[in-house]
Each structure stands twice: as structure tokens, then as C-alpha cells.
Short mmCIF file of C-alpha atoms and ligand atoms in Angstrom, two decimals:
data_model
loop_
_atom_site.label_atom_id
_atom_site.label_comp_id
_atom_site.label_asym_id
_atom_site.label_seq_id
_atom_site.Cartn_x
_atom_site.Cartn_y
_atom_site.Cartn_z
CA MET A 1 0.00 0.00 0.00
CA LYS A 2 1.28 3.47 -0.88
CA ARG A 3 1.76 5.83 2.07
CA SER A 4 2.76 9.52 2.19
CA ILE A 5 5.90 9.96 4.25
CA ILE A 6 7.40 13.30 5.25
CA LYS A 7 11.00 12.63 4.30
CA SER A 8 12.44 15.97 5.35
CA THR A 9 11.57 19.46 6.55
CA GLY A 10 13.00 22.98 6.31
CA ARG A 11 12.14 26.46 7.54
CA TYR A 12 13.13 30.02 6.91
CA VAL A 13 12.31 33.36 8.49
CA PRO A 14 13.63 36.75 7.40
CA ASP A 15 16.30 38.32 9.60
CA LYS A 16 14.42 41.39 10.87
CA HIS A 17 13.51 40.43 14.41
CA VAL A 18 10.61 42.59 15.63
CA THR A 19 10.08 42.59 19.37
CA ASN A 20 6.89 43.77 21.06
CA GLU A 21 8.85 46.80 22.24
CA ALA A 22 9.63 47.62 18.61
CA SER A 23 5.93 47.18 17.72
CA SER A 24 5.04 49.56 20.54
CA GLU A 25 7.07 52.26 18.82
CA LEU A 26 4.99 51.88 15.65
CA MET A 27 1.51 51.98 17.22
CA GLN A 28 -0.25 52.27 20.55
CA THR A 29 0.30 48.87 22.06
CA SER A 30 2.45 47.29 24.75
CA ASN A 31 4.49 44.19 25.41
CA GLU A 32 2.15 43.40 28.29
CA TRP A 33 -1.01 43.55 26.14
CA ILE A 34 0.47 41.47 23.32
CA VAL A 35 1.91 38.78 25.60
CA GLN A 36 -1.22 38.55 27.72
CA ARG A 37 -3.72 38.42 24.82
CA THR A 38 -1.71 36.45 22.25
CA GLY A 39 1.43 34.94 23.82
CA ILE A 40 3.58 36.59 21.14
CA GLU A 41 6.92 38.05 22.29
CA SER A 42 8.51 38.75 18.92
CA ARG A 43 8.18 37.95 15.24
CA TYR A 44 10.20 38.17 12.01
CA TRP A 45 9.45 40.56 9.17
CA VAL A 46 11.10 41.14 5.82
CA ARG A 47 13.12 44.37 5.90
CA GLU A 48 11.46 47.35 4.31
CA GLY A 49 12.70 47.84 0.78
CA ASP A 50 14.09 44.31 0.42
CA ASP A 51 13.38 43.03 -3.06
CA VAL A 52 11.90 39.68 -2.07
CA GLY A 53 8.54 37.98 -2.43
CA THR A 54 6.78 35.12 -0.68
CA SER A 55 8.32 32.65 -3.13
CA ASP A 56 11.80 33.77 -2.05
CA LEU A 57 11.02 32.92 1.57
CA ALA A 58 9.61 29.60 0.36
CA TYR A 59 12.73 28.97 -1.73
CA GLU A 60 15.01 29.24 1.32
CA ALA A 61 12.91 26.71 3.25
CA ALA A 62 12.55 24.46 0.18
CA ILE A 63 16.27 24.14 -0.56
CA ILE A 64 16.90 23.03 3.04
CA ALA A 65 14.15 20.40 2.82
CA LEU A 66 15.32 19.21 -0.62
CA GLU A 67 18.93 18.92 0.52
CA ARG A 68 17.93 16.97 3.63
CA ALA A 69 15.85 14.63 1.45
CA GLY A 70 18.77 14.23 -0.93
CA TRP A 71 16.48 15.24 -3.79
CA ASN A 72 17.19 17.26 -6.86
CA SER A 73 14.38 19.73 -7.63
CA GLU A 74 14.01 18.17 -11.08
CA ASP A 75 13.12 14.83 -9.43
CA LEU A 76 9.89 16.31 -8.10
CA ASP A 77 6.52 15.28 -9.52
CA LEU A 78 4.70 18.27 -8.04
CA ILE A 79 5.15 21.49 -6.09
CA VAL A 80 2.25 22.54 -3.85
CA PHE A 81 2.42 26.11 -2.58
CA ALA A 82 0.08 27.29 0.18
CA THR A 83 -0.09 31.03 0.80
CA MET A 84 -2.61 33.81 1.22
CA THR A 85 0.04 36.45 0.49
CA PRO A 86 1.38 35.59 -2.99
CA ASP A 87 4.24 37.53 -4.61
CA VAL A 88 1.76 39.16 -6.99
CA ASN A 89 -1.97 38.85 -7.55
CA LEU A 90 -1.42 36.81 -10.72
CA PRO A 91 0.15 34.30 -11.30
CA GLY A 92 0.40 32.32 -8.09
CA SER A 93 3.68 31.94 -6.22
CA GLY A 94 4.19 28.28 -7.19
CA VAL A 95 5.62 29.13 -10.59
CA PHE A 96 8.08 31.63 -9.11
CA LEU A 97 9.33 28.95 -6.74
CA GLN A 98 9.46 26.37 -9.53
CA ASN A 99 11.55 28.75 -11.63
CA ARG A 100 13.99 29.59 -8.82
CA LEU A 101 14.41 25.91 -8.02
CA GLY A 102 15.14 25.19 -11.68
CA ALA A 103 12.48 22.48 -11.60
CA LYS A 104 11.75 22.93 -15.28
CA LYS A 105 9.28 20.12 -15.90
CA VAL A 106 7.54 20.14 -12.53
CA PRO A 107 3.92 21.33 -12.26
CA ALA A 108 3.21 23.91 -9.56
CA LEU A 109 -0.12 24.04 -7.78
CA ASP A 110 -1.12 27.06 -5.70
CA ILE A 111 -3.58 26.77 -2.87
CA ARG A 112 -5.02 29.44 -0.57
CA GLN A 113 -6.91 28.24 2.50
CA GLN A 114 -5.09 30.70 4.77
CA CYS A 115 -4.33 29.20 8.22
CA THR A 116 -5.30 25.72 7.04
CA GLY A 117 -3.28 25.95 3.82
CA PHE A 118 -0.69 23.46 5.01
CA LEU A 119 -3.38 21.02 6.20
CA HIS A 120 -5.11 21.22 2.82
CA GLY A 121 -1.70 20.76 1.20
CA LEU A 122 -1.05 17.56 3.15
CA GLU A 123 -4.40 16.11 2.09
CA ILE A 124 -3.78 17.02 -1.55
CA CYS A 125 -0.31 15.44 -1.46
CA ASP A 126 -1.74 12.30 0.15
CA VAL A 127 -4.35 11.95 -2.59
CA TYR A 128 -1.68 12.37 -5.31
CA ILE A 129 0.55 9.80 -3.63
CA ARG A 130 -2.06 7.18 -2.80
CA SER A 131 -3.41 7.35 -6.36
CA GLY A 132 0.07 6.74 -7.77
CA LYS A 133 0.03 10.08 -9.59
CA ALA A 134 3.10 11.38 -7.73
CA GLN A 135 6.10 9.88 -5.93
CA LYS A 136 7.93 12.99 -4.76
CA ILE A 137 6.21 16.22 -3.78
CA LEU A 138 7.48 19.49 -2.32
CA LEU A 139 4.85 21.15 -0.14
CA VAL A 140 5.46 24.65 1.20
CA GLY A 141 3.49 27.00 3.39
CA ALA A 142 4.85 30.54 3.19
CA GLU A 143 3.65 34.02 4.02
CA PHE A 144 4.90 37.56 3.56
CA GLN A 145 2.33 39.37 5.64
CA SER A 146 4.22 42.34 7.02
CA ARG A 147 3.71 44.32 3.80
CA TYR A 148 0.06 43.30 3.78
CA LEU A 149 -0.71 44.87 7.14
CA GLU A 150 -1.49 48.38 8.10
CA ILE A 151 0.86 49.11 10.95
CA THR A 152 -1.33 51.62 12.77
CA THR A 153 -3.12 51.82 16.10
CA GLU A 154 -6.44 51.37 14.30
CA ASN A 155 -5.27 48.00 12.94
CA ARG A 156 -3.15 46.96 15.90
CA ASP A 157 -5.10 43.73 16.43
CA THR A 158 -3.76 42.30 13.15
CA ALA A 159 -0.52 44.33 13.07
CA VAL A 160 0.93 42.70 16.19
CA ILE A 161 -0.08 39.16 15.30
CA PHE A 162 0.84 38.41 11.70
CA ALA A 163 4.39 37.74 10.58
CA ASP A 164 6.59 36.43 7.76
CA GLY A 165 8.10 32.98 7.31
CA ALA A 166 8.13 29.72 5.40
CA GLY A 167 8.12 26.00 6.08
CA ALA A 168 8.66 23.20 3.57
CA VAL A 169 8.35 19.43 3.56
CA CYS A 170 9.38 16.77 1.05
CA ILE A 171 6.71 14.10 0.85
CA GLU A 172 7.51 10.71 -0.64
CA ALA A 173 5.44 7.71 -1.69
CA VAL A 174 6.53 4.65 0.28
CA GLU A 175 5.24 1.12 -0.34
CA THR A 176 4.52 -0.47 3.06
CA ASN A 177 2.05 -2.62 4.98
CA ASN A 178 2.65 -0.60 8.15
CA ASN A 179 0.14 2.00 9.29
CA VAL A 180 2.53 4.95 8.85
CA GLY A 181 2.65 8.30 7.11
CA ILE A 182 -0.52 10.31 6.65
CA ILE A 183 -3.09 8.19 8.47
CA THR A 184 -6.12 10.36 7.95
CA SER A 185 -7.26 13.94 7.41
CA ILE A 186 -10.46 15.91 7.87
CA LEU A 187 -11.12 19.35 6.40
CA HIS A 188 -14.11 21.61 6.96
CA ALA A 189 -15.33 24.96 5.67
CA ASN A 190 -18.14 27.30 6.63
CA GLY A 191 -18.45 30.31 4.35
CA LYS A 192 -21.05 31.84 6.66
CA TYR A 193 -18.10 33.28 8.57
CA SER A 194 -16.19 34.54 5.54
CA GLY A 195 -16.53 38.12 6.80
CA ALA A 196 -14.81 37.38 10.13
CA LEU A 197 -11.35 37.55 8.61
CA ARG A 198 -10.99 39.00 5.16
CA ALA A 199 -9.27 41.47 2.87
CA GLY A 200 -11.78 42.86 0.40
CA MET A 201 -9.36 43.92 -2.29
CA PRO A 202 -8.34 43.48 -5.03
CA ALA A 203 -11.81 42.21 -5.93
CA ARG A 204 -14.22 42.06 -8.81
CA LYS A 205 -17.40 41.74 -6.81
CA SER A 206 -18.48 45.36 -6.70
CA GLY A 207 -17.19 48.28 -8.68
CA LYS A 208 -13.59 48.47 -9.77
CA ALA A 209 -10.91 46.14 -8.51
CA ILE A 210 -8.98 49.03 -7.01
CA SER A 211 -10.57 52.47 -6.61
CA PRO A 212 -9.80 55.55 -4.52
CA THR A 213 -12.83 54.75 -2.30
CA VAL A 214 -11.58 51.25 -1.67
CA ILE A 215 -8.18 52.58 -0.70
CA LYS A 216 -9.75 55.32 1.46
CA ASN A 217 -11.84 52.67 3.24
CA GLN A 218 -8.70 50.53 3.66
CA GLU A 219 -10.44 47.51 2.16
CA HIS A 220 -7.12 46.24 0.83
CA PHE A 221 -5.89 45.55 4.37
CA PRO A 222 -7.04 42.49 6.31
CA TYR A 223 -9.95 42.96 8.69
CA MET A 224 -10.43 40.54 11.57
CA ASP A 225 -13.28 40.02 13.99
CA GLY A 226 -10.89 38.43 16.45
CA LYS A 227 -13.47 37.57 19.08
CA THR A 228 -15.64 35.59 16.65
CA VAL A 229 -12.67 33.67 15.26
CA PHE A 230 -11.39 33.01 18.78
CA LYS A 231 -14.73 31.57 19.97
CA LEU A 232 -15.07 29.40 16.87
CA ALA A 233 -11.51 28.08 17.33
CA VAL A 234 -11.98 26.99 20.92
CA THR A 235 -15.16 25.13 19.99
CA LEU A 236 -14.27 23.63 16.61
CA LEU A 237 -10.68 22.51 17.28
CA PRO A 238 -11.72 20.09 20.07
CA LYS A 239 -14.62 18.91 17.88
CA VAL A 240 -12.45 18.08 14.87
CA THR A 241 -9.91 16.38 17.15
CA GLY A 242 -12.68 14.00 18.24
CA GLU A 243 -13.65 13.41 14.61
CA LEU A 244 -10.05 12.66 13.61
CA LEU A 245 -9.47 10.24 16.48
CA GLU A 246 -12.70 8.41 15.69
CA LYS A 247 -11.87 8.19 11.99
CA ALA A 248 -8.40 6.83 12.76
CA ASN A 249 -9.76 4.53 15.47
CA MET A 250 -7.37 6.05 17.99
CA ASN A 251 -7.53 7.46 21.51
CA ILE A 252 -6.20 10.84 22.51
CA GLU A 253 -3.41 9.06 24.41
CA ASP A 254 -2.20 7.62 21.08
CA ILE A 255 -1.15 11.10 19.97
CA ASN A 256 2.43 11.80 21.04
CA MET A 257 2.46 15.42 19.94
CA PHE A 258 -0.18 17.97 18.96
CA ILE A 259 1.12 20.53 16.49
CA PRO A 260 -1.54 23.22 16.28
CA HIS A 261 -1.69 26.28 14.05
CA GLN A 262 -0.17 29.23 15.90
CA ALA A 263 -2.86 31.92 15.91
CA ASN A 264 -3.00 32.73 19.59
CA LEU A 265 -1.40 30.98 22.56
CA ARG A 266 -4.66 31.40 24.49
CA ILE A 267 -6.54 29.43 21.81
CA ASN A 268 -4.02 26.59 22.04
CA GLU A 269 -4.09 26.66 25.85
CA ALA A 270 -7.90 26.54 25.88
CA PHE A 271 -7.77 23.64 23.42
CA ARG A 272 -5.21 21.81 25.55
CA GLU A 273 -7.24 22.27 28.73
CA ARG A 274 -10.49 21.23 27.09
CA MET A 275 -8.90 18.09 25.71
CA ASN A 276 -6.93 17.35 28.88
CA ILE A 277 -3.65 17.20 26.99
CA PRO A 278 -0.46 17.28 29.10
CA GLU A 279 1.66 20.39 28.42
CA ARG A 280 4.59 18.31 27.12
CA LYS A 281 2.39 16.92 24.34
CA ILE A 282 1.59 20.19 22.59
CA TYR A 283 4.08 22.33 20.69
CA ASN A 284 3.82 26.11 20.61
CA ASN A 285 6.29 28.57 19.13
CA ILE A 286 4.03 31.58 18.50
CA GLN A 287 6.02 33.31 21.25
CA ARG A 288 8.99 33.60 18.85
CA TYR A 289 7.38 33.68 15.40
CA GLY A 290 3.94 35.30 15.71
CA ASN A 291 1.28 33.99 13.38
CA THR A 292 2.80 33.01 10.04
CA THR A 293 -0.53 31.61 8.74
CA ALA A 294 0.20 28.79 6.22
CA ALA A 295 3.76 28.49 7.53
CA THR A 296 3.06 27.92 11.25
CA ILE A 297 2.69 24.14 11.16
CA PRO A 298 5.67 23.26 8.89
CA ILE A 299 7.89 25.68 10.86
CA ALA A 300 6.84 23.97 14.11
CA LEU A 301 7.42 20.52 12.60
CA ASP A 302 10.88 21.51 11.43
CA GLU A 303 11.76 22.75 14.92
CA LEU A 304 10.51 19.52 16.49
CA MET A 305 12.61 17.47 14.07
CA GLU A 306 15.66 19.62 14.68
CA LYS A 307 15.32 19.29 18.46
CA ASN A 308 14.83 15.51 18.16
CA MET A 309 11.51 15.87 19.93
CA LEU A 310 9.87 13.26 17.71
CA LYS A 311 10.99 9.64 17.45
CA PRO A 312 10.20 6.80 15.04
CA LYS A 313 6.60 5.48 15.32
CA ASP A 314 5.41 8.64 17.10
CA THR A 315 1.99 9.86 16.04
CA VAL A 316 1.32 13.57 15.69
CA MET A 317 -1.82 15.56 15.07
CA PHE A 318 -1.64 18.72 12.96
CA ILE A 319 -4.66 20.91 13.56
CA GLY A 320 -5.82 24.41 12.70
CA LEU A 321 -8.55 26.93 12.00
CA GLY A 322 -8.62 30.24 10.21
CA ALA A 323 -10.09 32.56 7.62
CA GLY A 324 -12.83 31.14 5.46
CA LEU A 325 -13.84 29.82 7.92
CA THR A 326 -11.81 26.68 7.33
CA TRP A 327 -10.60 24.17 9.88
CA GLY A 328 -9.37 20.62 10.11
CA GLY A 329 -6.53 18.31 11.00
CA VAL A 330 -4.22 15.50 9.92
CA ILE A 331 -2.98 12.48 11.86
CA TYR A 332 0.52 11.42 10.88
CA THR A 333 2.69 8.54 12.13
CA LEU A 334 6.46 8.65 11.70
CA GLN A 335 8.11 5.65 10.05
O1 LIG B 401 -4.79 32.75 12.32
C1 LIG B 401 -5.92 33.45 11.91
C2 LIG B 401 -7.08 33.23 12.80
N1 LIG B 401 -7.15 34.30 13.75
C3 LIG B 401 -7.35 34.06 15.02
O2 LIG B 401 -7.44 32.93 15.43
C4 LIG B 401 -7.47 35.27 15.93
C5 LIG B 401 -8.35 34.94 17.10
N2 LIG B 401 -8.55 36.11 17.94
C6 LIG B 401 -7.59 36.63 18.72
O3 LIG B 401 -6.47 36.16 18.73
C7 LIG B 401 -7.96 37.79 19.63
O4 LIG B 401 -9.33 38.09 19.46
C8 LIG B 401 -7.12 39.08 19.41
C9 LIG B 401 -5.72 38.86 19.94
C10 LIG B 401 -7.06 39.43 17.94
C11 LIG B 401 -7.73 40.23 20.17
O5 LIG B 401 -7.81 39.90 21.55
P1 LIG B 401 -9.16 40.17 22.36
O6 LIG B 401 -8.88 39.74 23.72
O7 LIG B 401 -10.27 39.51 21.62
O8 LIG B 401 -9.25 41.74 22.31
P2 LIG B 401 -10.38 42.66 21.66
O9 LIG B 401 -10.33 42.62 20.18
O10 LIG B 401 -11.70 42.41 22.33
O11 LIG B 401 -9.88 44.06 22.15
C12 LIG B 401 -9.87 44.39 23.54
C13 LIG B 401 -9.23 45.76 23.67
C14 LIG B 401 -9.85 46.79 22.73
O12 LIG B 401 -9.89 48.03 23.42
P3 LIG B 401 -11.25 48.54 24.13
O13 LIG B 401 -12.25 48.61 23.02
O14 LIG B 401 -11.57 47.51 25.17
O15 LIG B 401 -10.85 49.86 24.69
C15 LIG B 401 -8.88 46.89 21.61
O16 LIG B 401 -8.86 48.15 20.96
O17 LIG B 401 -7.85 45.69 23.33
C16 LIG B 401 -7.56 46.66 22.33
N3 LIG B 401 -6.51 46.15 21.46
C17 LIG B 401 -5.20 46.38 21.71
N4 LIG B 401 -4.58 47.05 22.67
C18 LIG B 401 -3.26 47.09 22.65
C19 LIG B 401 -6.62 45.40 20.34
N5 LIG B 401 -5.41 45.14 19.85
C20 LIG B 401 -4.51 45.73 20.68
C21 LIG B 401 -3.10 45.83 20.69
N6 LIG B 401 -2.53 46.52 21.71
N7 LIG B 401 -2.34 45.23 19.77
#
């Protein structure tokens, strides 16, 4: 039976380290407020004026993952690129990454899905691999959000949270009778909440894609109804965990490590308490990276691998919720 195995990981963040104190100089906020409400202590942003795009952040993570896998980029059957902050509006970032990697004959698939982009990416890769359509896939989650934010007091709720970074994994088809690799995945969406976290522009829905009114109304910057998203997260993440465990015929004790999306430390703490998960079994790094949207989970996985915090046969659960509303999770067992 074909199984999808994560052969290697890589991560990259830009070198501008932005502390809460530095954020406080840009808008009315404080280290105390940010730490208490979000858990974030610092984040990384691309330097102003640097000529880079999201695909360049992805490239740095991808070459680490490819080298660790011992793969040449031309060996790939597919590149899957998850981001909600592409280099340009058209085309998607996948082709920029493909070009920089020199992966001339490799198709590049872009996906959005915001905070659950990496989870959607894992499911897509698993379907490609199980069907025999692909043997070697590069999946990246990358975001360049600092230039997408309005760094003002009025928008301080999003301005202190979102950050830049990239995580990449090489996924390989392995023939085995063991229950390893991607065990199962569940994805959900509820467009009823699409207004809770959105950026209205550029759009085609009403009027011109970009107009002076749109810019005056700041519709090109993300808007977030944080309280609504927060409440949905603390309800739906435990629910989908139950669904995943049932589908995989597992108990919560069978999960060695929970690797949740990093949107807010309070969300992950509430989730942990509700599910009665011991602290050592959940990995958080939002304190150091902020919320890097599609990149949070692969960055966390790469750190866990680097710190040898996962061992063979361990089972992990990736889980997340974000704009859309979309939410879901993946159960994965190491070889
Ligand atoms: O990954 C994408 C999915 N997104 C999420 O999961 C986000 C979920 N939501 C959250 O993380 C939280 O709702 C936030 C961190 C965004 C906001 O925390 P909150 O506890 O819900 O605060 P709030 O929005 O209710 O704001 C409380 C107060 C307000 O002031 P008043 O009206 O009480 O005077 C805000 O203006 O805190 C103020 N505030 C800030 N103060 C200092 C909001 N942002 C800031 C800030 N610094 N950065």
C-alpha cells in the first residue's frame, strides 16, 4: 500500500527580528497587552525595501528540505504552494518557486486556505501519492504578511499578530504494509463566517478592482473580527480532534504530539485544557514567530525534528482553524 511519508523538513524566516517593544514604537500597544492576549513576544518581518517575495522565503525553506531529502528539484513530480500572500496577484507563487528551483518540468499548484493551507496541502499530497500520480512532492506554506498589514493603532489587532516565514516538507510515496505516514485527514469549511477575517481587495465583486474609495476605506488591508474567530476556534478545534481520532480509530493518548496552528497561545491553551492534553504533548512557538498563517505548522514541525523531539513510530496531530472559515486536521505517524 502506498503511504505519504514526510522525508524531510525545512524552515526560513527573514532576519528582521521585531520585538513587542519595537511594535510599541509603531503603534499604541504594549508588550504586556500582546503577551497577555496572544502569547507573542517577537516575530520576524522582511526588511522594508528588500526586493523579495513570498516565493523567495519559500525557496530558502525548500532548498533546506530538498537537501535533507537528498532530492534534486528536477526529481519532483509536483510542487504545492500554500499562501494567502502571494508575490503578486497573478500568477500564483508556485511558478516563481518552480523557476527559482530550476524544476523545469515540474507542475506547480497554488492553494489558498489561509491558516489551514498546510493542512489542505497535506491532504492534496496524500491523494496524489495514494493514487500513484506522484512519488515525490514538495509542499510549502509561506507568508509575507508584514507588507500586507497596516501598521497603525487602528489596525493593531492584526498588526501585532501576523508575521513572515516559510516551512517546507518533502513528501515521498513509500510502499509499506505498516500503518505509517498520513493516516487520515479531515477538512471543513463554513463560508457563513467569511466576513470574520478578510481582505476585500483586489476584488471584482463590486465596482472596480482598485478604486480611490476602496483605498480610502482601507479595504485592501485584512480585517479581523478576532473575538468571533477566537470563539469558533476553541469550539471547533476540540470537535475536529474528536472526529479525527474516531476516523483513525485512535484514543487521545495515542497522539504523542499535537502541532496546532499558531494563531494565539490562548486558543491553544484553551484547546489543551479542554482536551486534557499534558503540556509536554503540545508544541507552541508563536512566542517567537507570531502567526505566520500557512507556515506555522511546517515551521513547528521543522523545529521539532531539529530538536529531536519526535521519534520513530510517534503519532502527531496537525490541527488548525482560520479565515474562510476553514478548519481541520491531519494524523501522521512517523516511520
Ligand atoms: O490565524 C488566523 C485566525 N485568527 C485568530 O485565530 C485570531 C483569534 N482572535 C484573537 O487572537 C484575539 O481576538 C485578538 C488577539 C485578535 C484580540 O484579543 P481580544 O482579547 O479579543 O481583544 P479585543 O479585540 O476584544 O480588544 C480588547 C481591547 C480593545 O480596546 P477597548 O475597546 O476595550 O478599549 C482593543 O482596541 O484591546 C484593544 N486592542 C489592543 N490594545 C493594545 C486590540 N489590539 C490591541 C493591541 N494593543 N495590539
